[in-house]
Short mmCIF file of C-alpha atoms in Angstrom, two decimals:
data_model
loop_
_atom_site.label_atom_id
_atom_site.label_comp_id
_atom_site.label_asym_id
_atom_site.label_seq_id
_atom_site.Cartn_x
_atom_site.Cartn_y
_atom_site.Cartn_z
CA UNK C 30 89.23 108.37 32.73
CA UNK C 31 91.53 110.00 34.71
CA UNK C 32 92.26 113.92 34.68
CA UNK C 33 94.84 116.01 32.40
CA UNK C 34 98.39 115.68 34.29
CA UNK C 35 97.94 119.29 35.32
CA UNK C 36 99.12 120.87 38.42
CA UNK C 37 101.56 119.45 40.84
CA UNK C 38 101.34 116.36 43.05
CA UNK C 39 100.70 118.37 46.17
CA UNK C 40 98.55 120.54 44.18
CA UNK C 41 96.65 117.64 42.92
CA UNK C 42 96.34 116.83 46.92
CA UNK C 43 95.18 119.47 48.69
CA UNK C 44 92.35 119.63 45.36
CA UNK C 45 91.47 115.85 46.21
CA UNK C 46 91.99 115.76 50.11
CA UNK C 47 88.63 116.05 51.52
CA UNK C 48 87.76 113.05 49.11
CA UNK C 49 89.84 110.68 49.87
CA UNK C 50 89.66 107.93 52.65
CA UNK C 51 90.96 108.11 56.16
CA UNK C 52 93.68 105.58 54.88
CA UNK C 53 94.38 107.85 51.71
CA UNK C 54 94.73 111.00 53.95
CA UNK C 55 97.20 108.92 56.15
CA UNK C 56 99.33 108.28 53.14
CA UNK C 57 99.40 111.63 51.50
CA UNK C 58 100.21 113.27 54.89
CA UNK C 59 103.18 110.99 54.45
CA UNK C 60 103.90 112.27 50.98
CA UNK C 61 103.62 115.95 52.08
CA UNK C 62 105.99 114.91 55.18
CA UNK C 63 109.69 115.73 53.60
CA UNK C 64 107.74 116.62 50.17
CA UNK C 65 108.55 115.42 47.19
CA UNK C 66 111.15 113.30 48.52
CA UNK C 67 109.07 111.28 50.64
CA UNK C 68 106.87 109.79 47.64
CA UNK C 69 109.97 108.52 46.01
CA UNK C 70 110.57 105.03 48.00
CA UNK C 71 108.61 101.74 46.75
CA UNK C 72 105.12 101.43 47.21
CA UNK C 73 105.69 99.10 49.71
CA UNK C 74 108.13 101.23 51.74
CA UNK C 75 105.75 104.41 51.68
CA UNK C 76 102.27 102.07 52.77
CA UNK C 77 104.53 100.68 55.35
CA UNK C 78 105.18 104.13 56.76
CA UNK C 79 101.76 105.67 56.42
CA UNK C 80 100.41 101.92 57.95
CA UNK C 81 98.10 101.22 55.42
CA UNK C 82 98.26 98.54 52.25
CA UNK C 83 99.67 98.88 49.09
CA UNK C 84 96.10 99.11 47.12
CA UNK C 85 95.31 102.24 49.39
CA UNK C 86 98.70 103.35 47.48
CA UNK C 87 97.72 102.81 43.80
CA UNK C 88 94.00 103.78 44.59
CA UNK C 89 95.29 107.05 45.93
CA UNK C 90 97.25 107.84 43.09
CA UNK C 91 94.45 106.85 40.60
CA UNK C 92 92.31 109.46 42.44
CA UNK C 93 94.76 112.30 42.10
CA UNK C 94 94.85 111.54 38.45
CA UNK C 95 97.58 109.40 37.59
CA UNK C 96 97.40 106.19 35.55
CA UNK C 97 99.30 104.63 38.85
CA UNK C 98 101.53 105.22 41.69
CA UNK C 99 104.57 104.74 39.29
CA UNK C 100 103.25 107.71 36.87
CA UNK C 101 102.98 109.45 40.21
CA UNK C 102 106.23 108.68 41.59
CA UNK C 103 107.76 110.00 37.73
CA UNK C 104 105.85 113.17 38.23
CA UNK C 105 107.24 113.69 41.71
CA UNK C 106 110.84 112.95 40.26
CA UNK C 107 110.33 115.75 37.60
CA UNK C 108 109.63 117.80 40.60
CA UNK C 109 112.32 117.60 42.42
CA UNK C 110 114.46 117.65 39.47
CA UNK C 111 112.92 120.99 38.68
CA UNK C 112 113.86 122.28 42.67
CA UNK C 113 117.34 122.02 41.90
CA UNK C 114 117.55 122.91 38.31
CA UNK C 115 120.20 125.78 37.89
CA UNK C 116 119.69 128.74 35.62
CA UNK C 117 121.41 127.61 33.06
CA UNK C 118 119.11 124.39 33.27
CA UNK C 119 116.24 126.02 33.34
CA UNK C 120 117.27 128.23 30.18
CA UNK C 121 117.71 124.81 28.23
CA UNK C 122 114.64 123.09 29.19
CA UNK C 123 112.98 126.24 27.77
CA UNK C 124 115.30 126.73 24.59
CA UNK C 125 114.67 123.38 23.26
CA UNK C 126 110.80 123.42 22.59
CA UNK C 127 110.55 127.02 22.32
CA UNK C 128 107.71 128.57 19.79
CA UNK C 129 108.56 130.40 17.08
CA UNK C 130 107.10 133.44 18.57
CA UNK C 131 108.50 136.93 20.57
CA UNK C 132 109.75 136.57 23.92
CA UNK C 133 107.54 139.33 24.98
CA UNK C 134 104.62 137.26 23.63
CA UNK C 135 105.89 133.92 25.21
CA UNK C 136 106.56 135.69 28.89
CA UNK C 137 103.58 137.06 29.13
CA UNK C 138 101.50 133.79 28.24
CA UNK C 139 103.89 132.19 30.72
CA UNK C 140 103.44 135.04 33.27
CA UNK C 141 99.01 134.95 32.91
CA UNK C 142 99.07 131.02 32.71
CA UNK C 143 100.92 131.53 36.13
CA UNK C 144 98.38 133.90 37.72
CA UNK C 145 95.87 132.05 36.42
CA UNK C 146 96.90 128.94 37.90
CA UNK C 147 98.30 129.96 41.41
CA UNK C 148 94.71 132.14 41.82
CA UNK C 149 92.76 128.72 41.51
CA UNK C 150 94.41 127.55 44.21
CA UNK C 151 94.96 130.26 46.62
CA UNK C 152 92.67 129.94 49.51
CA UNK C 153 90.77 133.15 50.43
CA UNK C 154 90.48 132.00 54.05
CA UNK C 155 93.84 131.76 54.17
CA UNK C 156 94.63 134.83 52.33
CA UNK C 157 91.98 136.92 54.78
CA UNK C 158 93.51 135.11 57.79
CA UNK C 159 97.22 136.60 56.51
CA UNK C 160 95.58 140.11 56.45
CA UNK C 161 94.05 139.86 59.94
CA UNK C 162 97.77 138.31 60.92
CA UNK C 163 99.47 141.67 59.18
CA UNK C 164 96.96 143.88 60.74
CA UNK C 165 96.65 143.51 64.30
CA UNK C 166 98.80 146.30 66.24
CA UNK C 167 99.63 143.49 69.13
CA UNK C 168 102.05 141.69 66.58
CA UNK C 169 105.41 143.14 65.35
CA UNK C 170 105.75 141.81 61.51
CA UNK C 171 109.21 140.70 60.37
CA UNK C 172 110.31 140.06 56.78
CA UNK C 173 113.29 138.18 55.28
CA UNK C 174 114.06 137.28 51.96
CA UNK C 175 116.67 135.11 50.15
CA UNK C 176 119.88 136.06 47.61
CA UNK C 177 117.12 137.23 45.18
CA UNK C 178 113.90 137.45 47.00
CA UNK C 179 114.94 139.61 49.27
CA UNK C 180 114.00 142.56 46.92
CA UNK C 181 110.35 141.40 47.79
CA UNK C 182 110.93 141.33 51.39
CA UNK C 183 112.22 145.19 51.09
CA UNK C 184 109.56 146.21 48.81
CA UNK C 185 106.64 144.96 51.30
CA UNK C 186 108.99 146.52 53.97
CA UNK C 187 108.65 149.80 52.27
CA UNK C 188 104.95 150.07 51.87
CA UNK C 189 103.94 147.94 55.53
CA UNK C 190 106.42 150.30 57.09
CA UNK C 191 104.14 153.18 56.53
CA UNK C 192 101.20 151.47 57.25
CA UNK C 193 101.85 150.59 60.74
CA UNK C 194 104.29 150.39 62.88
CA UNK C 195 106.16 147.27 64.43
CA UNK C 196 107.35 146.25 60.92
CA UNK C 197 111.35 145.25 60.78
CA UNK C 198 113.05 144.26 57.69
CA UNK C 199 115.90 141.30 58.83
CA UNK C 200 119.27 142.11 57.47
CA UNK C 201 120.12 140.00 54.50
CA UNK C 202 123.18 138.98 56.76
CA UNK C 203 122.18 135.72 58.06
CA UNK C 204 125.10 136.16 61.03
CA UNK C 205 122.86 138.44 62.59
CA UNK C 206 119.41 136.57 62.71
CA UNK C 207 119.37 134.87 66.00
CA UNK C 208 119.49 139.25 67.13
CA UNK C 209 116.13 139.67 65.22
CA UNK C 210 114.65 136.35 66.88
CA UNK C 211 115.86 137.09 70.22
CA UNK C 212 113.46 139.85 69.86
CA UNK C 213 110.62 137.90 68.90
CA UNK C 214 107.47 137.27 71.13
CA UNK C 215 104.49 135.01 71.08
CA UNK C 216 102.14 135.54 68.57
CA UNK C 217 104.60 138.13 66.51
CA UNK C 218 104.61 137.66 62.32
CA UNK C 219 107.87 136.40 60.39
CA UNK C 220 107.02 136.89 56.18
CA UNK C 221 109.73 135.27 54.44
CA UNK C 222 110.42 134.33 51.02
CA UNK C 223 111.71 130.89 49.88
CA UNK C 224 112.00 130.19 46.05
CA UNK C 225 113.42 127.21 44.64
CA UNK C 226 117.08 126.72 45.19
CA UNK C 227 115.83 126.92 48.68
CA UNK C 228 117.79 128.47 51.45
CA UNK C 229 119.23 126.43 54.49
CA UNK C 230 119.20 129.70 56.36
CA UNK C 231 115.58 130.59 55.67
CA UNK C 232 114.83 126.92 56.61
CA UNK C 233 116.15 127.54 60.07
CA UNK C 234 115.23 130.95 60.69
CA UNK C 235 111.44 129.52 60.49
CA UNK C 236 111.96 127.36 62.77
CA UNK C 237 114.18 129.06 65.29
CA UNK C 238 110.80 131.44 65.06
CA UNK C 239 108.38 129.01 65.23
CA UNK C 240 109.90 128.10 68.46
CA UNK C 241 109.96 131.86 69.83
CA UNK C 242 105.99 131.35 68.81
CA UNK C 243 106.34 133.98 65.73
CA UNK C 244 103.98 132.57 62.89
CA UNK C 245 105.59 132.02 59.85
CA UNK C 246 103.40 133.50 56.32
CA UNK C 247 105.93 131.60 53.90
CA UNK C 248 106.09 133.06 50.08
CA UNK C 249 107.48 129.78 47.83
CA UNK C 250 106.82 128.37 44.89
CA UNK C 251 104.49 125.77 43.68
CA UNK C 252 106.43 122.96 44.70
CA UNK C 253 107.22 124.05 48.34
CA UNK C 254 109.65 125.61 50.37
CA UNK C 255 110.76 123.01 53.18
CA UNK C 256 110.25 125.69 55.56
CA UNK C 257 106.04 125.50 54.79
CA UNK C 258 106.55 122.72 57.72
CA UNK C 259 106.74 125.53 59.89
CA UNK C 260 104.61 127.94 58.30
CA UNK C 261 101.10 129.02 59.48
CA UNK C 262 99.94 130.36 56.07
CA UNK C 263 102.03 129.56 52.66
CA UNK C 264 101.47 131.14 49.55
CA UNK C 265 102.35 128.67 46.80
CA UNK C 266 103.14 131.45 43.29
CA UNK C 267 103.80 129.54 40.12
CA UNK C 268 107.26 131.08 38.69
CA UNK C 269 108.29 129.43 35.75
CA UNK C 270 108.58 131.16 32.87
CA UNK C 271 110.84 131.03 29.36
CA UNK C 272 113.83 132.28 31.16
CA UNK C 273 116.93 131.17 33.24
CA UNK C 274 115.42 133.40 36.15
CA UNK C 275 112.29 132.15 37.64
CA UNK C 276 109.29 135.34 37.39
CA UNK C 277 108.27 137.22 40.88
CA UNK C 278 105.14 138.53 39.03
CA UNK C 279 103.00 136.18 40.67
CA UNK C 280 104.22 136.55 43.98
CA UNK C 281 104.46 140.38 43.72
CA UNK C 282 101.11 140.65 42.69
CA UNK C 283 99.80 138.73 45.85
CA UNK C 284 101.67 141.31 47.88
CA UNK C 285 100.33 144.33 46.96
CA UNK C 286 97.35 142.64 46.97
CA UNK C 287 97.51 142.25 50.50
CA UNK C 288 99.05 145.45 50.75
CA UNK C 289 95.56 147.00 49.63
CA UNK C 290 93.83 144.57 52.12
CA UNK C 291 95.67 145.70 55.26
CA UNK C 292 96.00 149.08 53.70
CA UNK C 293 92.04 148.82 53.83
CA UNK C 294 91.81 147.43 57.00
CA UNK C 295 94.13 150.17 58.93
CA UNK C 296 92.88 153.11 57.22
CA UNK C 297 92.35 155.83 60.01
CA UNK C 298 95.89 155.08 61.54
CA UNK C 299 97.64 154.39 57.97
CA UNK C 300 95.90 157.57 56.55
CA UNK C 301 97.53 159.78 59.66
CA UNK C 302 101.01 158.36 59.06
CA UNK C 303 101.06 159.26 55.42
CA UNK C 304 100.39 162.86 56.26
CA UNK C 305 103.19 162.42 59.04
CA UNK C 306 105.41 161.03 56.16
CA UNK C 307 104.95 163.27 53.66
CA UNK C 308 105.62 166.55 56.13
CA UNK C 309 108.88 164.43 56.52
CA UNK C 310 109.27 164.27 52.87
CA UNK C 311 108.49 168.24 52.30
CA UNK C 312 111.18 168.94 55.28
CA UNK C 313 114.06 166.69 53.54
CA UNK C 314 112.44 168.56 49.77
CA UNK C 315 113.20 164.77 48.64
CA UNK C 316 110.62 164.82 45.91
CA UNK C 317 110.44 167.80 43.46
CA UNK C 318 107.20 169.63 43.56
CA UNK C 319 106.00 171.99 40.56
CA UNK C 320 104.24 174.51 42.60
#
């Protein structure tokens, strides 16, 4: 019997990899190649490509939970579809089945079923890896974001910023990005955020990086920025909600998570620059004190 269709088809993959055959692993490394694009040929086509036969195709699919490959290749054509959606498509797809319930009600279900999903498949490893990556005094840490995610990028800015030093927020002007990269040295951190409606800039600001030998920590969605291709850690935040905006809950919430970690992790120096900062903040009498 084969599993609810829950979770995406790259989802479904990285859950299933270590199970699968040498021959299977071939093929999905295929799929994940130009993802989801790369599933959509025949069966024939994609075996060709990964070099294996077409029953290594339907068995593979069978194991992720499909019925078939042809229930699999409908699933990855309802992702992509859902990659390009615009707002006003995405308020439609959500208008027509809607429960007879308050929006408050219906975010927030949509907002914890999000959490509760992109948590099961976040990869502490990966996520302590990120906060050894964010930590370490020898890297500068850069962050970018997009026409809406750039409010993330500034927000980590503002609390990374006094937590160490080294940390640059990239001007939303994407004129002036091959400045920040000419900067760039081995080893140094580019965080950048990449919803869907992904950015052709963001794409090749990774990879200019990647070339500079920056690592890439990539904040997308859960069907995958094409820049994860370049990324060294990706953080895949389930954002769809009842809305013609995608939600950022998710992927705020893994920030100041990490925040706290590196926060944690750089106390002594972080704890000496706060006092530092907030002389600078009595000096400037920016906040009002009742004393």
């Amino acid at each position: 019997m084969s599993e609810p269709l829950t979770g995406t088809v790259a989802e479904r993959i990285r859950r299933r990899f270590e199970s699968l055959t040498r021959a299977e692993r071939q093929l999905t490394n295929v799929i994940l190649e130009n993802y989801p694009v790369s599933g959509l040929g025949t069966i024939t086509t994609l075996a060709e490509t990964a070099e294996v036969s077409t029953p290594t195709a339907a068995r593979m699919a069978r194991k992720l939970g499909f019925g078939g490959f042809p229930e699999m290749q409908a699933a990855l054509r309802s992702e992509l579809e859902a990659t390009l959606s615009n707002p006003i498509a995405k308020h439609d797809s959500w208008a027509a089945n809607a429960p007879d319930t308050h929006i408050l009600n219906r975010f927030a279900d949509a907002v914890t079923d999000n959490l509760r999903q992109t948590l099961q498949q976040l990869d502490l490893d990966d996520f302590n890896a990120v906060v050894d990556l964010l930590s370490d005094p020898e890297r500068n840490i850069y962050l970018v974001g997009g026409r809406i995610s750039r409010s993330m990028a500034d927000y980590f800015f503002t609390h990374m910023q006094v937590i160490r030093d080294g940390v640059t927020l990239i001007s939303p002007n994407s004129n002036t990005w091959p400045h920040y990269v000419l900067n760039m040295k081995e080893g140094d951190v580019l965080v950048a955020f990449d919803i869907r409606r992904y950015e052709h800039d963001t794409q090749r600001l990774a990879e200019m990086a990647k070339e500079r030998g920056a690592k890439l920590v990539l904040f997308t969605d859960q069907w995958g920025s094409p820049a994860a291709k370049h990324a060294s850690h990706s953080f895949r935040a389930r954002i769809e909600v009842p809305s013609a905006w995608d939600s950022s809950a998710v992927i705020l919430f893994i920030i100041e998570a990490l925040i706290a970690a590196v926060q944690t992790e750089r106390w002594e120096e972080t704890r000496d620059r706060m006092k530092a900062l907030e002389q600078l903040f009595d000096q400037t009498k920016l906040f009002r004190k009742f004393t």
